């Protein structure tokens, strides 16, 4: 007996047919009297799988007509349905409803014998990535002690799944500065340490800078950080006059418009006993070590973002893919007036 389309639901009134469909995948919600109520997502999948026929007052409804009807009721139905179908084909029980697109149950689990494993969000690759609602979703999932999955659907219908979560990176490098500040020279956008003892001290107390020939070169970020801590004194090489920290940072802003944003993240990472180096070669702001960089590889790539950060999903995909390709974790460091929080995105296969 076919199901009947009633507004945004498909009703199966024959109890035997309803029982068969429910018992083979937990589709729909049983009704009193033995019937079954399906939402349009479930009904579309069952029709596409040739397990259900749907009719209305005019007769049988094709899959195209059913999806057209669903699209008029549910915004981005085709995106949600693509993710739903994929998860069902992977053998999961999937339910709609709630604050997220789907509830995903453990493989082999059902709503009758297990708790929800994951919340699932489905988005189009053309959608705007907005950090504020994205973090709100992570926090909501954390409050319910559920894993969060984001399925991004590309223009060919392929899906990339990400597991986003908050992260608290910590390191094992404790820096104790002794004695007076090291001395460096400012030349355009380069900070150079010519004094060998100062260079050795900076390397030994936090792995600051990079030795290039006989000179230790510091990044503008490193120099500003060291100046704020009183560990570095910078002299203009042209005038041989000392430059104070505020003037130095104003100068740095001319070369890096987001200098303050990056410096805030750099300072925070250093406060976590981490070693921080430029991440330019990896397309990020920083590469971060949790131990001696001469003995270990960088564990994280960190990108500094403002509190109201927006971008496109292909940019997020590129960052995650690149980090994965070099066996590192990508962290987006969100800077607000109150705190810096780290968001990790990991590419996963459900």
Short mmCIF file of C-alpha atoms in Angstrom, two decimals:
data_model
loop_
_atom_site.label_atom_id
_atom_site.label_comp_id
_atom_site.label_asym_id
_atom_site.label_seq_id
_atom_site.Cartn_x
_atom_site.Cartn_y
_atom_site.Cartn_z
CA UNK A 1 0.00 0.00 0.00
CA UNK A 2 1.50 3.40 -1.00
CA UNK A 3 2.13 6.32 1.29
CA UNK A 4 -0.06 9.39 1.02
CA UNK A 5 1.42 12.88 0.74
CA UNK A 6 -0.20 15.23 3.25
CA UNK A 7 1.41 18.71 3.18
CA UNK A 8 4.93 18.13 4.62
CA UNK A 9 4.44 14.50 5.63
CA UNK A 10 3.88 11.13 4.00
CA UNK A 11 1.50 8.86 5.88
CA UNK A 12 1.57 5.06 5.59
CA UNK A 13 -1.73 3.87 7.01
CA UNK A 14 -1.37 0.15 6.39
CA UNK A 15 0.04 -1.29 9.60
CA UNK A 16 1.87 -4.18 7.91
CA UNK A 17 3.61 -1.89 5.41
CA UNK A 18 4.39 0.62 8.16
CA UNK A 19 5.91 -2.08 10.36
CA UNK A 20 8.10 -3.38 7.52
CA UNK A 21 9.50 0.05 6.69
CA UNK A 22 10.06 1.02 10.31
CA UNK A 23 11.75 -2.25 11.25
CA UNK A 24 14.20 -2.02 8.33
CA UNK A 25 15.88 1.28 9.15
CA UNK A 26 13.76 2.99 11.80
CA UNK A 27 12.22 5.31 9.22
CA UNK A 28 9.51 7.63 10.42
CA UNK A 29 7.51 7.72 13.64
CA UNK A 30 4.92 5.04 14.48
CA UNK A 31 1.37 6.29 14.96
CA UNK A 32 -1.35 4.97 17.16
CA UNK A 33 -3.31 2.39 15.26
CA UNK A 34 -0.28 0.97 13.47
CA UNK A 35 0.47 3.60 10.83
CA UNK A 36 3.75 5.43 10.14
CA UNK A 37 4.51 9.11 9.63
CA UNK A 38 7.49 9.96 7.40
CA UNK A 39 9.05 13.35 6.83
CA UNK A 40 9.84 14.33 3.24
CA UNK A 41 13.54 13.57 3.65
CA UNK A 42 12.82 9.97 4.61
CA UNK A 43 10.08 9.57 2.02
CA UNK A 44 12.32 10.85 -0.78
CA UNK A 45 15.06 8.40 0.16
CA UNK A 46 12.64 5.47 0.30
CA UNK A 47 11.14 6.42 -3.07
CA UNK A 48 14.61 6.75 -4.61
CA UNK A 49 15.48 3.32 -3.14
CA UNK A 50 12.35 1.81 -4.69
CA UNK A 51 11.04 0.87 -1.27
CA UNK A 52 8.03 3.16 -1.26
CA UNK A 53 5.43 4.57 -3.61
CA UNK A 54 3.86 7.94 -2.76
CA UNK A 55 0.53 9.19 -4.03
CA UNK A 56 -1.69 12.24 -3.62
CA UNK A 57 -5.22 13.00 -4.74
CA UNK A 58 -4.05 13.11 -8.37
CA UNK A 59 -2.32 9.74 -8.32
CA UNK A 60 1.30 8.49 -8.05
CA UNK A 61 4.08 11.01 -7.38
CA UNK A 62 7.49 10.70 -9.00
CA UNK A 63 10.74 11.29 -7.11
CA UNK A 64 11.17 14.55 -9.03
CA UNK A 65 7.72 15.76 -7.97
CA UNK A 66 8.33 14.75 -4.36
CA UNK A 67 11.65 16.58 -4.18
CA UNK A 68 10.09 19.60 -5.89
CA UNK A 69 7.36 19.67 -3.27
CA UNK A 70 9.91 19.29 -0.48
CA UNK A 71 12.06 22.10 -1.89
CA UNK A 72 9.11 24.49 -1.75
CA UNK A 73 8.73 23.78 1.97
CA UNK A 74 12.34 23.32 3.13
CA UNK A 75 15.07 25.75 2.17
CA UNK A 76 18.21 24.04 0.81
CA UNK A 77 16.38 20.71 0.78
CA UNK A 78 18.66 19.32 -1.93
CA UNK A 79 21.77 20.04 0.18
CA UNK A 80 20.28 18.42 3.27
CA UNK A 81 19.00 15.47 1.27
CA UNK A 82 22.42 14.84 -0.27
CA UNK A 83 23.95 14.50 3.20
CA UNK A 84 21.01 12.46 4.51
CA UNK A 85 21.24 10.00 1.62
CA UNK A 86 24.99 9.63 2.03
CA UNK A 87 24.75 8.88 5.75
CA UNK A 88 21.93 6.40 5.18
CA UNK A 89 23.97 4.65 2.51
CA UNK A 90 26.83 4.39 5.01
CA UNK A 91 24.53 2.35 7.24
CA UNK A 92 23.57 4.96 9.84
CA UNK A 93 20.18 5.67 11.34
CA UNK A 94 19.53 9.38 10.71
CA UNK A 95 16.75 11.52 12.13
CA UNK A 96 15.78 15.09 11.30
CA UNK A 97 14.73 17.75 13.76
CA UNK A 98 16.22 19.75 16.57
CA UNK A 99 18.63 22.68 16.33
CA UNK A 100 20.83 20.87 13.80
CA UNK A 101 19.95 19.30 10.46
CA UNK A 102 20.25 15.70 11.67
CA UNK A 103 20.76 13.40 14.61
CA UNK A 104 23.14 10.57 13.84
CA UNK A 105 23.04 7.34 15.85
CA UNK A 106 26.01 5.00 16.38
CA UNK A 107 26.54 2.44 13.66
CA UNK A 108 24.23 -0.44 14.50
CA UNK A 109 22.32 1.69 16.99
CA UNK A 110 18.70 2.80 16.83
CA UNK A 111 16.59 5.43 18.63
CA UNK A 112 15.21 2.57 20.70
CA UNK A 113 18.50 1.27 22.10
CA UNK A 114 21.08 4.07 21.91
CA UNK A 115 21.64 7.77 22.39
CA UNK A 116 22.38 10.23 19.61
CA UNK A 117 26.07 10.01 18.69
CA UNK A 118 26.48 13.16 16.60
CA UNK A 119 24.76 16.31 15.52
CA UNK A 120 25.12 16.91 11.79
CA UNK A 121 25.10 20.22 9.92
CA UNK A 122 24.81 20.22 6.13
CA UNK A 123 26.01 23.21 4.11
CA UNK A 124 26.74 24.08 0.51
CA UNK A 125 30.28 24.87 -0.58
CA UNK A 126 28.84 28.18 -1.80
CA UNK A 127 27.58 29.12 1.65
CA UNK A 128 29.42 31.77 3.64
CA UNK A 129 31.53 30.48 6.50
CA UNK A 130 30.77 32.69 9.52
CA UNK A 131 32.80 32.03 12.63
CA UNK A 132 30.28 33.35 15.17
CA UNK A 133 27.37 30.97 14.47
CA UNK A 134 29.87 28.20 13.76
CA UNK A 135 31.38 28.51 17.25
CA UNK A 136 27.87 28.74 18.74
CA UNK A 137 27.08 25.37 17.14
CA UNK A 138 30.25 23.85 18.58
CA UNK A 139 29.37 25.12 22.04
CA UNK A 140 25.83 23.79 21.75
CA UNK A 141 27.12 20.35 20.77
CA UNK A 142 29.59 20.44 23.68
CA UNK A 143 26.81 21.24 26.14
CA UNK A 144 24.93 18.13 25.04
CA UNK A 145 28.14 16.04 25.00
CA UNK A 146 27.68 15.14 21.36
CA UNK A 147 30.13 15.12 18.48
CA UNK A 148 29.51 17.70 15.77
CA UNK A 149 29.88 16.85 12.08
CA UNK A 150 29.68 19.34 9.23
CA UNK A 151 28.97 17.93 5.79
CA UNK A 152 29.95 20.34 3.01
CA UNK A 153 28.34 19.53 -0.33
CA UNK A 154 30.22 20.64 -3.44
CA UNK A 155 28.70 21.50 -6.80
CA UNK A 156 29.04 17.91 -8.02
CA UNK A 157 27.26 16.49 -4.97
CA UNK A 158 30.39 15.14 -3.28
CA UNK A 159 30.53 15.60 0.49
CA UNK A 160 33.47 16.49 2.70
CA UNK A 161 32.90 15.92 6.40
CA UNK A 162 34.61 17.95 9.10
CA UNK A 163 34.69 17.49 12.84
CA UNK A 164 34.97 20.95 14.43
CA UNK A 165 35.81 21.37 18.09
CA UNK A 166 37.50 23.74 20.48
CA UNK A 167 41.15 23.17 21.30
CA UNK A 168 43.49 24.21 24.10
CA UNK A 169 47.05 23.87 22.72
CA UNK A 170 49.71 23.42 25.38
CA UNK A 171 53.48 23.07 25.19
CA UNK A 172 56.42 21.94 27.26
CA UNK A 173 58.88 24.79 26.74
CA UNK A 174 59.44 26.93 29.82
CA UNK A 175 61.43 30.10 29.16
CA UNK A 176 63.19 31.90 32.02
CA UNK A 177 64.96 35.06 30.94
CA UNK A 178 67.99 36.15 32.93
CA UNK A 179 69.92 39.38 32.77
CA UNK A 180 69.31 42.46 30.64
CA UNK A 181 67.71 42.74 27.21
CA UNK A 182 69.31 41.57 23.99
CA UNK A 183 70.08 44.26 21.42
CA UNK A 184 68.87 44.21 17.81
CA UNK A 185 68.91 46.54 14.81
CA UNK A 186 65.86 47.57 12.78
CA UNK A 187 66.36 47.81 9.02
CA UNK A 188 63.15 48.45 7.05
CA UNK A 189 60.97 45.42 7.94
CA UNK A 190 63.79 43.26 9.29
CA UNK A 191 65.11 42.99 12.84
CA UNK A 192 68.70 41.78 12.94
CA UNK A 193 70.81 40.66 15.88
CA UNK A 194 74.52 41.09 15.12
CA UNK A 195 75.85 40.52 18.63
CA UNK A 196 76.67 36.82 18.92
CA UNK A 197 75.99 36.60 22.66
CA UNK A 198 72.56 38.20 22.26
CA UNK A 199 71.79 35.87 19.36
CA UNK A 200 72.74 32.80 21.38
CA UNK A 201 70.70 34.01 24.33
CA UNK A 202 67.59 34.48 22.18
CA UNK A 203 68.01 31.05 20.64
CA UNK A 204 68.65 29.36 23.98
CA UNK A 205 65.76 31.11 25.76
CA UNK A 206 62.79 30.30 23.53
CA UNK A 207 64.24 29.51 20.09
CA UNK A 208 63.62 33.05 18.88
CA UNK A 209 64.72 34.03 15.39
CA UNK A 210 66.54 32.23 12.61
CA UNK A 211 70.28 32.20 12.11
CA UNK A 212 71.19 33.40 8.61
CA UNK A 213 74.92 33.39 8.23
CA UNK A 214 76.49 35.40 11.03
CA UNK A 215 73.23 37.24 11.84
CA UNK A 216 70.14 36.19 13.78
CA UNK A 217 67.00 37.46 12.07
CA UNK A 218 63.83 38.08 14.09
CA UNK A 219 60.37 38.51 12.64
CA UNK A 220 58.49 41.71 13.46
CA UNK A 221 56.10 39.64 15.58
CA UNK A 222 58.95 38.08 17.56
CA UNK A 223 60.61 41.43 18.08
CA UNK A 224 57.40 43.11 19.32
CA UNK A 225 56.74 40.22 21.70
CA UNK A 226 60.27 40.40 23.11
CA UNK A 227 60.09 44.18 23.43
CA UNK A 228 56.81 43.97 25.37
CA UNK A 229 58.46 41.54 27.79
CA UNK A 230 61.52 43.76 28.19
CA UNK A 231 63.81 41.12 26.70
CA UNK A 232 64.81 43.08 23.60
CA UNK A 233 66.00 46.58 22.81
CA UNK A 234 65.76 47.68 19.19
CA UNK A 235 67.97 50.33 17.59
CA UNK A 236 67.24 51.98 14.24
CA UNK A 237 70.21 51.02 12.11
CA UNK A 238 70.04 54.27 10.11
CA UNK A 239 69.96 56.72 13.05
CA UNK A 240 71.45 54.50 15.76
CA UNK A 241 68.57 55.58 18.03
CA UNK A 242 66.42 53.35 20.18
CA UNK A 243 62.80 52.83 19.10
CA UNK A 244 60.17 52.24 21.77
CA UNK A 245 57.60 49.47 21.63
CA UNK A 246 54.63 51.61 20.59
CA UNK A 247 56.49 53.20 17.70
CA UNK A 248 57.81 49.82 16.64
CA UNK A 249 54.30 48.33 16.48
CA UNK A 250 52.97 51.32 14.53
CA UNK A 251 55.77 50.82 12.02
CA UNK A 252 55.01 47.10 11.83
CA UNK A 253 51.36 47.89 11.03
CA UNK A 254 52.50 49.58 7.82
CA UNK A 255 54.00 46.31 6.63
CA UNK A 256 51.33 44.00 8.10
CA UNK A 257 47.86 45.57 8.42
CA UNK A 258 46.74 42.67 10.65
CA UNK A 259 49.84 42.91 12.82
CA UNK A 260 47.93 43.51 16.07
CA UNK A 261 45.72 40.49 15.40
CA UNK A 262 48.70 38.23 14.77
CA UNK A 263 50.63 39.59 17.73
CA UNK A 264 47.75 38.87 20.11
CA UNK A 265 47.69 35.23 18.99
CA UNK A 266 51.48 34.96 19.07
CA UNK A 267 51.59 36.27 22.63
CA UNK A 268 48.88 33.86 23.73
CA UNK A 269 50.58 30.86 22.13
CA UNK A 270 53.88 31.78 23.78
CA UNK A 271 52.09 32.05 27.14
CA UNK A 272 51.04 28.42 26.64
CA UNK A 273 54.70 27.28 26.62
CA UNK A 274 54.70 26.80 22.85
CA UNK A 275 57.32 27.65 20.25
CA UNK A 276 55.91 29.78 17.43
CA UNK A 277 57.40 30.27 13.98
CA UNK A 278 56.11 31.73 10.74
CA UNK A 279 53.69 29.51 8.85
CA UNK A 280 54.07 31.28 5.50
CA UNK A 281 55.37 28.21 3.65
CA UNK A 282 52.21 26.38 4.75
CA UNK A 283 49.80 29.18 3.89
CA UNK A 284 49.07 30.07 7.53
CA UNK A 285 50.21 32.71 9.99
CA UNK A 286 52.12 30.40 12.32
CA UNK A 287 53.50 26.92 12.69
CA UNK A 288 53.57 25.87 16.32
CA UNK A 289 55.72 23.38 18.24
CA UNK A 290 54.92 21.90 21.63
CA UNK A 291 58.58 21.03 22.26
CA UNK A 292 62.12 21.57 20.99
CA UNK A 293 61.79 22.45 17.27
CA UNK A 294 65.21 20.92 16.61
CA UNK A 295 63.88 17.54 17.73
CA UNK A 296 60.19 17.61 16.77
CA UNK A 297 57.99 18.70 13.89
CA UNK A 298 55.41 21.45 14.25
CA UNK A 299 52.15 20.01 15.53
CA UNK A 300 49.82 22.85 14.55
CA UNK A 301 49.27 25.42 11.85
CA UNK A 302 47.53 28.45 13.32
CA UNK A 303 45.63 31.14 11.47
CA UNK A 304 44.61 34.32 13.31
CA UNK A 305 41.07 35.52 12.63
CA UNK A 306 38.95 38.40 13.96
CA UNK A 307 35.87 37.91 16.11
CA UNK A 308 33.50 38.52 13.16
CA UNK A 309 35.46 36.49 10.61
CA UNK A 310 33.70 35.51 7.39
CA UNK A 311 35.04 33.69 4.35
CA UNK A 312 34.04 31.09 1.77
CA UNK A 313 34.10 27.36 2.41
CA UNK A 314 36.73 26.65 -0.28
CA UNK A 315 39.19 28.72 1.81
CA UNK A 316 38.43 26.57 4.85
CA UNK A 317 38.77 23.42 2.76
CA UNK A 318 42.14 24.55 1.43
CA UNK A 319 43.50 25.25 4.92
CA UNK A 320 42.34 21.90 6.34
CA UNK A 321 43.56 19.93 3.33
CA UNK A 322 46.98 21.57 3.39
CA UNK A 323 47.42 20.94 7.11
CA UNK A 324 46.35 17.33 6.67
CA UNK A 325 48.78 16.93 3.78
CA UNK A 326 51.75 17.94 5.94
CA UNK A 327 50.51 15.92 8.94
CA UNK A 328 49.57 18.87 11.11
CA UNK A 329 46.41 20.14 12.77
CA UNK A 330 44.85 23.40 11.67
CA UNK A 331 43.70 25.80 14.37
CA UNK A 332 41.75 28.99 13.75
CA UNK A 333 42.60 31.42 16.54
CA UNK A 334 39.61 33.68 17.06
CA UNK A 335 40.56 36.98 18.70
CA UNK A 336 38.03 38.96 20.71
CA UNK A 337 38.37 41.67 23.33
CA UNK A 338 37.82 39.08 26.06
CA UNK A 339 39.81 36.03 24.99
CA UNK A 340 41.44 34.01 22.27
CA UNK A 341 39.81 30.68 21.46
CA UNK A 342 41.13 27.99 19.18
CA UNK A 343 38.87 26.12 16.77
CA UNK A 344 40.18 22.89 15.27
CA UNK A 345 38.75 21.42 12.08
CA UNK A 346 39.55 17.84 11.20
CA UNK A 347 38.57 16.13 7.98
CA UNK A 348 36.85 12.84 8.82
CA UNK A 349 35.04 9.90 7.26
CA UNK A 350 31.86 9.02 9.16
#
